[in-house]
């Protein structure tokens, strides 16, 4: 357990030492403020509150969960898996008294914790930004709901994270893995518009499943079904990723 | 399980897709030995080293470090070993010190002063805070040696440790190996394609040729056998090997 924790700290240290990680986290923190002028202009144009302050964190979350955080995941997975095998730095990680099982899951946990940090940062930042917009009563309740929405969005992102790791294991270079991850994700999203009945089988179709939690239309049964599906996807894909990682020679 | 055997390799074989690899390597390295694993480029030295470090899996055979099987008890086996395979690969976007911190974190109980000690030992104390991306090839190699040394291992597996080093640094590395072997009884399994280097630092040697261990023995014994130098001895051994292979092939054709 100690070695898993130490390895996770190592992976996290590597992630946060990269400039692009810092850039993405800064972008997540600034995005809600960067979007404020556009929203305010929209409000002025319509003369009504197009996006109320209480809805703003959810609007930002939709943007983060669909584009920014998946991109951060693909980049991290490509660097941590394909990149380290490609430049052979993985040797300095593997030739230590830590099993490949622990190293793999340390990497996965570190990548996922980066996503969790992004979600937390996004929520804090959009919650602060929402105070600059006109809002109806019940802002505290809206903020609590948006916190819940951010928390539950971690699950589909975990499945995407595990899927990105599986894809990354097939590549020797981070750039190739990143490009294919983006293409596959874009294709899965496109499938949602073209053939929605098939897209429902992909975890990418549930990036907005937080709507089930904060709306009143969804039943507990529907939430349980999607939860089990996403968790199952994450577990199966993580296992596949581990099998590929364990067999990889360097 | 013999506690005096640091490294035990039994019947190790591995064939790559291009049909190259290693065939039935068996050898033992006793505690305190400086074992030279010599062979020309492409002989299979790195393959053996990588299998020992668990980076690749053998087709047959097994490796034990201090009695622990690398395949089944990896963490235990590697807990007392330090490894440097081919050229040192460090994370270039971090400092040398930060690279060492990553390595040291995986050995609970290691004193914090150890990182300064190894930086001093390999002559990187002044440049420890610089990013590895700014290091020269020789500095990177020395950092690789530092990473292998950081855990105070009882067995050091070094694959071509003097690669990329200037003459002064090569001498320093040789002296370091001799010093650690004499003072701390550290066992070394060192590969090189430079036979003169092996002659200077090793007390035992294994000669690898085209994936096979063609000769193994004490350095003094081999030098006595050769009459001159290890270089002459190696060339003579190669001739014997090639002659044997030619006879075998002729016999097969005749039948």
XYZ file of C-alpha atoms in Angstrom:
505
model
C 0.000 0.000 0.000
C 2.872 2.326 0.865
C 4.532 1.619 -2.461
C 1.272 2.301 -4.319
C 0.980 5.624 -2.488
C 4.640 6.523 -3.107
C 4.301 5.613 -6.790
C 1.121 7.695 -7.063
C 2.924 10.676 -5.506
C 5.742 10.158 -8.033
C 3.308 10.093 -10.948
C 1.511 13.157 -9.634
C 4.870 14.939 -9.223
C 5.730 14.179 -12.849
C 2.347 15.408 -14.043
C 2.502 18.695 -12.181
C 6.085 19.286 -13.319
C 4.927 19.482 -16.924
C 4.186 22.961 -18.205
C 1.176 21.822 -20.216
C -0.521 20.448 -17.088
C -0.080 23.778 -15.346
C -1.374 25.533 -18.471
C -4.511 23.376 -18.581
C -5.248 23.831 -14.890
C -4.798 27.600 -15.296
C -7.139 27.505 -18.303
C -9.769 25.635 -16.264
C -9.489 28.212 -13.478
C -9.742 31.163 -15.873
C -12.337 29.788 -18.289
C -15.393 30.838 -16.229
C -14.040 34.404 -16.055
C -13.038 34.462 -19.717
C -16.604 33.470 -20.615
C -18.200 36.164 -18.452
C -17.989 39.074 -20.972
C -19.628 36.953 -23.703
C -22.447 35.889 -21.385
C -22.982 39.461 -20.201
C -23.098 40.719 -23.792
C -25.649 38.019 -24.583
C -27.732 39.124 -21.616
C -27.582 42.734 -22.859
C -28.552 41.743 -26.397
C -31.637 39.795 -25.365
C -32.525 42.119 -22.547
C -33.216 39.102 -20.384
C -31.107 36.794 -18.288
C -30.040 34.251 -20.933
C -27.866 32.423 -18.402
C -28.675 33.068 -14.784
C -25.850 33.160 -12.308
C -27.210 30.030 -10.686
C -26.960 28.113 -13.993
C -23.507 29.361 -14.864
C -21.439 26.638 -13.085
C -23.431 23.935 -14.922
C -22.908 25.697 -18.276
C -19.166 25.823 -17.585
C -19.209 22.176 -16.455
C -20.759 21.092 -19.773
C -17.912 22.803 -21.599
C -15.249 21.328 -19.303
C -16.636 17.798 -19.362
C -17.097 17.710 -23.118
C -13.885 19.338 -24.314
C -11.302 20.605 -21.846
C -11.094 17.721 -19.376
C -11.127 14.958 -22.035
C -8.259 16.781 -23.752
C -6.372 16.939 -20.441
C -7.010 13.203 -19.953
C -5.765 12.311 -23.452
C -2.660 14.400 -23.002
C -1.838 12.884 -19.608
C -2.512 9.307 -20.759
C -0.385 9.811 -23.882
C 2.519 11.224 -21.860
C 2.329 8.739 -18.979
C 1.937 5.618 -21.057
C 3.001 5.940 -24.730
C 5.440 8.786 -24.039
C 7.329 7.052 -21.240
C 7.605 3.830 -23.252
C 8.668 5.821 -26.317
C 11.484 7.768 -24.666
C 12.345 4.760 -22.447
C 11.998 6.747 -19.207
C 9.604 3.987 -18.124
C 12.723 1.880 -17.457
C 13.628 4.072 -14.508
C 10.105 3.511 -13.168
C 9.864 -0.244 -13.802
C 13.329 -1.244 -12.582
C 12.381 -0.494 -8.978
C 10.977 -2.754 -6.260
C 7.400 -1.961 -7.265
C 5.189 -4.388 -9.179
C 3.775 -3.420 -12.559
C 0.286 -3.708 -11.067
C 1.068 -0.929 -8.577
C 2.845 1.211 -11.168
C -0.088 0.957 -13.586
C -2.703 1.859 -10.998
C -0.497 4.615 -9.562
C -0.459 6.167 -13.035
C -4.198 5.732 -13.466
C -4.945 7.197 -10.017
C -2.611 10.152 -10.702
C -4.272 10.857 -14.067
C -7.713 10.603 -12.496
C -6.733 12.800 -9.552
C -5.659 15.434 -12.055
C -9.156 15.279 -13.552
C -10.663 15.517 -10.071
C -8.474 18.555 -9.366
C -9.676 20.074 -12.655
C -13.311 19.511 -11.673
C -12.797 21.050 -8.235
C -10.967 24.021 -9.685
C -13.653 24.436 -12.343
C -16.414 24.401 -9.742
C -14.721 26.879 -7.400
C -13.896 29.206 -10.261
C -17.349 29.078 -11.904
C -19.046 29.474 -8.526
C -17.095 32.682 -7.915
C -17.755 33.888 -11.485
C -21.499 33.259 -11.093
C -21.672 36.055 -8.516
C -20.960 38.531 -11.315
C -24.122 37.490 -13.167
C -27.690 38.386 -12.273
C -29.230 35.580 -10.308
C -32.544 34.639 -8.936
C -33.041 33.541 -5.359
C -31.709 30.216 -4.249
C -28.092 30.665 -5.269
C -26.782 28.556 -2.343
C -29.012 25.668 -3.428
C -27.843 26.094 -7.048
C -24.221 26.047 -5.925
C -24.797 22.878 -3.902
C -26.436 21.258 -6.928
C -23.563 22.310 -9.159
C -21.092 20.830 -6.637
C -22.975 17.539 -6.886
C -22.984 17.785 -10.674
C -19.208 18.322 -10.718
C -18.657 15.390 -8.348
C -20.731 12.904 -10.365
C -19.081 13.993 -13.642
C -15.928 12.334 -12.315
C -17.423 8.913 -13.144
C -17.770 9.229 -16.952
C -14.392 10.971 -16.954
C -12.919 7.961 -15.119
C -14.248 5.691 -17.898
C -12.780 8.043 -20.534
C -9.490 8.042 -18.616
C -9.336 4.220 -18.642
C -10.268 4.150 -22.352
C -7.511 6.679 -23.166
C -4.984 4.505 -21.321
C -5.999 1.458 -23.398
C -5.570 3.459 -26.625
C -2.243 4.927 -25.420
C -0.835 1.444 -24.766
C -0.911 0.726 -28.510
C 1.385 3.636 -29.363
C 5.108 4.205 -29.006
C 4.904 7.985 -29.134
C 2.785 10.406 -27.152
C 1.874 12.510 -30.203
C 0.388 9.528 -32.078
C -1.565 8.392 -29.015
C -2.895 11.916 -28.408
C -4.019 12.335 -32.029
C -5.826 8.973 -32.086
C -7.473 9.582 -28.692
C -8.860 12.889 -29.986
C -10.034 11.315 -33.251
C -11.726 8.387 -31.501
C -13.418 10.749 -29.036
C -14.600 13.068 -31.825
C -15.933 10.051 -33.783
C -17.786 8.780 -30.692
C -19.307 12.219 -30.145
C -20.303 12.442 -33.814
C -21.926 9.022 -33.561
C -24.140 10.528 -30.869
C -25.626 12.877 -33.450
C -25.737 10.485 -36.411
C -26.717 7.206 -34.772
C -27.776 8.015 -31.212
C -29.152 4.487 -30.622
C -25.584 3.055 -30.996
C -23.829 5.925 -29.251
C -25.708 5.038 -26.070
C -23.347 2.062 -25.743
C -20.347 4.330 -25.416
C -19.300 6.134 -22.214
C -18.926 9.352 -24.240
C -22.731 9.538 -24.399
C -22.898 10.136 -20.648
C -20.681 13.173 -20.250
C -23.799 15.131 -19.287
C -25.214 12.521 -16.921
C -24.987 15.071 -14.104
C -28.268 16.396 -15.557
C -29.911 13.230 -14.180
C -28.784 14.141 -10.681
C -29.833 17.749 -10.610
C -33.054 17.465 -12.639
C -36.220 15.979 -11.255
C -37.158 13.880 -14.289
C -34.769 10.943 -13.785
C -35.635 8.027 -11.578
C -33.286 6.368 -9.120
C -33.404 3.271 -11.333
C -32.135 5.185 -14.362
C -29.324 6.735 -12.294
C -28.370 3.298 -10.937
C -28.299 1.820 -14.465
C -26.032 4.532 -15.868
C -23.855 4.445 -12.737
C -23.344 0.679 -13.050
C -22.658 0.964 -16.763
C -20.031 3.711 -16.359
C -18.380 1.998 -13.398
C -18.326 -1.296 -15.328
C -16.786 0.430 -18.344
C -14.105 1.975 -16.141
C -13.248 -1.335 -14.458
C -13.166 -3.369 -17.695
C -11.089 -0.771 -19.537
C -8.678 -0.410 -16.583
C -8.204 -4.179 -16.540
C -7.557 -4.222 -20.290
C -5.067 -1.382 -19.879
C -3.280 -3.245 -17.083
C -3.022 -6.438 -19.170
C -1.419 -4.473 -22.026
C 0.896 -2.644 -19.580
C 1.991 -5.882 -17.909
C 2.906 -7.521 -21.216
C 4.745 -4.553 -22.665
C 8.500 -5.041 -23.034
C 10.934 -2.186 -23.042
C 18.667 -20.796 -1.097
C 22.284 -19.734 -0.777
C 22.569 -16.315 0.848
C 26.066 -15.929 -0.562
C 24.734 -15.980 -4.125
C 23.651 -12.496 -5.130
C 22.555 -13.294 -8.672
C 21.546 -16.702 -9.936
C 20.658 -17.121 -13.613
C 19.488 -20.549 -14.739
C 18.836 -21.639 -18.336
C 17.802 -18.194 -19.520
C 16.594 -18.051 -23.131
C 14.850 -15.387 -25.134
C 14.371 -15.221 -28.905
C 13.197 -12.044 -30.624
C 11.201 -11.948 -33.845
C 14.407 -11.380 -35.817
C 15.650 -14.729 -34.402
C 18.339 -13.020 -32.332
C 18.429 -13.258 -28.573
C 20.057 -15.387 -25.900
C 20.231 -19.134 -25.477
C 20.457 -21.125 -22.261
C 22.485 -18.683 -20.160
C 23.427 -20.041 -16.760
C 25.678 -18.221 -14.349
C 26.009 -17.260 -10.711
C 27.440 -14.169 -9.092
C 28.618 -14.500 -5.504
C 28.251 -11.692 -2.984
C 31.107 -9.229 -3.213
C 32.018 -10.209 -6.786
C 32.549 -7.677 -9.527
C 31.319 -9.785 -12.404
C 32.075 -8.568 -15.906
C 29.598 -9.561 -18.560
C 31.568 -9.135 -21.712
C 30.562 -9.460 -25.334
C 30.625 -7.563 -28.611
C 27.712 -5.310 -29.597
C 24.605 -7.376 -30.279
C 25.834 -10.392 -28.282
C 22.786 -10.279 -26.009
C 24.176 -8.529 -22.914
C 21.360 -5.988 -22.673
C 18.762 -8.738 -23.153
C 20.104 -10.551 -20.080
C 20.254 -7.274 -18.146
C 16.675 -6.384 -19.084
C 15.407 -9.807 -18.005
C 17.197 -9.432 -14.660
C 15.506 -6.043 -14.168
C 12.090 -7.414 -15.151
C 11.836 -5.168 -18.210
C 11.338 -8.124 -20.533
C 10.217 -11.664 -19.845
C 12.303 -14.702 -20.771
C 10.977 -17.547 -22.933
C 12.618 -20.027 -20.574
C 14.704 -20.014 -17.420
C 14.688 -17.886 -14.323
C 16.606 -15.220 -12.449
C 16.974 -15.005 -8.684
C 18.315 -12.038 -6.776
C 19.426 -12.984 -3.256
C 17.234 -16.072 -3.546
C 14.094 -14.251 -4.706
C 12.700 -15.035 -8.136
C 12.345 -11.972 -10.363
C 9.285 -13.481 -12.064
C 7.335 -14.414 -8.926
C 8.697 -12.160 -6.159
C 9.605 -9.040 -8.105
C 9.372 -6.511 -5.281
C 11.455 -8.620 -2.896
C 13.995 -9.479 -5.583
C 14.477 -5.861 -6.636
C 14.495 -4.413 -3.118
C 18.247 -4.942 -2.813
C 19.242 -4.173 -6.391
C 20.066 -1.005 -8.288
C 19.824 -0.994 -12.061
C 21.141 1.043 -14.979
C 20.176 -0.353 -18.374
C 21.871 0.992 -21.505
C 21.902 4.777 -21.400
C 20.383 6.510 -18.433
C 16.857 7.730 -19.129
C 15.808 10.480 -16.761
C 12.824 12.822 -16.889
C 14.293 15.794 -18.717
C 11.664 18.304 -17.587
C 12.715 17.825 -13.958
C 15.968 18.534 -12.130
C 18.512 15.822 -11.378
C 17.655 16.113 -7.692
C 13.922 15.715 -8.375
C 14.665 12.603 -10.438
C 16.569 11.178 -7.488
C 13.716 12.097 -5.126
C 11.325 10.047 -7.273
C 13.644 7.049 -7.027
C 14.330 7.486 -3.300
C 10.619 7.685 -2.437
C 10.269 4.005 -3.346
C 12.681 2.901 -0.616
C 11.089 3.516 2.782
C 13.525 4.400 5.529
C 16.144 5.965 3.295
C 17.685 9.012 5.033
C 17.016 12.371 3.371
C 20.738 13.058 3.226
C 21.177 10.139 0.824
C 20.307 12.268 -2.216
C 23.063 14.770 -1.380
C 25.448 11.866 -0.770
C 24.904 10.289 -4.188
C 24.953 13.645 -5.974
C 28.317 14.262 -4.343
C 29.467 10.736 -5.154
C 28.840 11.106 -8.908
C 30.020 14.717 -9.082
C 26.638 16.333 -9.689
C 26.319 18.238 -6.410
C 26.641 21.626 -8.143
C 24.204 20.862 -10.967
C 21.622 18.889 -8.990
C 19.012 21.631 -9.290
C 19.421 22.079 -13.037
C 16.909 20.485 -15.383
C 18.162 17.198 -16.821
C 17.329 18.518 -20.292
C 20.310 20.857 -19.911
C 22.715 18.068 -18.888
C 25.441 16.723 -21.157
C 25.429 13.021 -22.113
C 28.066 12.288 -19.482
C 26.098 14.107 -16.768
C 22.975 12.129 -17.670
C 24.943 8.900 -17.416
C 26.265 9.926 -14.013
C 22.720 10.750 -12.907
C 21.693 7.257 -14.054
C 24.421 5.773 -11.879
C 23.265 7.979 -8.984
C 19.692 6.716 -9.425
C 20.962 3.133 -9.317
C 23.011 3.891 -6.193
C 20.442 5.904 -4.261
C 18.920 2.932 -2.417
C 22.335 1.704 -1.197
C 21.795 -1.568 -3.061
C 23.681 -4.746 -2.249
C 23.743 -5.617 -5.953
C 24.323 -3.162 -8.766
C 23.422 -4.174 -12.294
C 25.113 -1.781 -14.684
C 24.751 -2.115 -18.437
C 27.594 -0.281 -20.181
C 27.927 2.243 -17.306
C 30.764 4.204 -18.919
C 28.870 4.811 -22.171
C 29.097 8.455 -23.183
C 31.533 9.378 -20.436
C 34.798 11.218 -21.021
C 38.040 9.558 -19.938
C 38.140 11.311 -16.571
C 34.578 10.273 -15.749
C 35.258 6.710 -16.940
C 38.150 6.480 -14.502
C 35.927 7.923 -11.739
C 33.220 5.325 -12.387
C 35.770 2.521 -12.349
C 37.195 3.821 -9.070
C 33.686 4.086 -7.644
C 32.947 0.461 -8.532
C 36.211 -0.709 -6.963
C 35.612 1.393 -3.845
C 32.029 0.207 -3.282
C 33.037 -3.406 -3.864
C 35.923 -3.163 -1.399
C 34.388 -0.971 1.316
C 30.700 -1.887 1.280
C 30.984 -5.340 -0.277
C 28.553 -4.275 -2.998
C 28.167 -6.916 -5.676
C 28.418 -5.752 -9.280
C 27.154 -7.287 -12.479
C 28.610 -5.008 -15.127
C 28.342 -5.383 -18.865
C 30.670 -3.831 -21.373
C 31.989 -4.322 -24.869
C 35.336 -2.870 -23.752
C 37.476 -5.771 -22.626
C 40.218 -3.562 -21.186
C 37.619 -2.021 -18.864
C 36.527 -5.461 -17.683
C 40.133 -6.417 -17.041
C 40.614 -3.380 -14.830
C 37.604 -3.742 -12.548
C 36.303 -7.330 -12.522
C 37.353 -10.369 -10.552
C 35.127 -12.707 -12.586
C 34.060 -12.604 -16.182
C 31.517 -14.230 -18.477
C 32.034 -14.017 -22.225
C 28.916 -13.810 -24.350
C 28.936 -14.405 -28.088
C 25.884 -14.544 -30.361
C 23.580 -15.104 -27.400
C 25.605 -17.887 -25.812
C 27.871 -17.832 -22.780
C 31.019 -19.272 -24.300
C 33.343 -18.996 -21.295
C 33.116 -18.083 -17.649
C 35.703 -17.921 -14.911
C 37.874 -15.945 -12.549
C 39.787 -13.080 -14.121
C 43.155 -14.346 -12.830
C 42.402 -17.820 -14.162
C 41.463 -16.536 -17.629
C 44.470 -14.238 -17.785
C 46.723 -17.155 -16.862
C 45.042 -19.285 -19.524
C 45.452 -16.608 -22.177
C 49.092 -16.029 -21.359
C 48.847 -12.464 -22.616
C 45.773 -10.304 -22.343
C 42.063 -10.917 -22.182
C 41.744 -9.401 -25.636
C 43.978 -12.121 -27.158
C 42.088 -14.711 -25.182
C 38.732 -13.471 -26.456
C 39.843 -13.471 -30.101
C 41.177 -17.035 -29.679
C 37.887 -18.151 -28.093
C 35.943 -16.655 -31.011
C 38.115 -18.563 -33.502
C 37.472 -21.825 -31.638
C 33.704 -21.083 -31.615
C 33.634 -20.281 -35.349
C 35.734 -23.321 -36.213
C 33.368 -25.527 -34.209
C 30.339 -24.024 -35.941
C 31.959 -24.564 -39.380
C 32.656 -28.239 -38.600
C 29.070 -28.738 -37.400
C 27.658 -27.171 -40.534
C 29.964 -29.269 -42.779
C 28.908 -32.437 -40.946
C 25.234 -31.597 -41.460
C 25.802 -30.999 -45.199
C 27.754 -34.305 -45.551
C 24.901 -36.315 -43.999
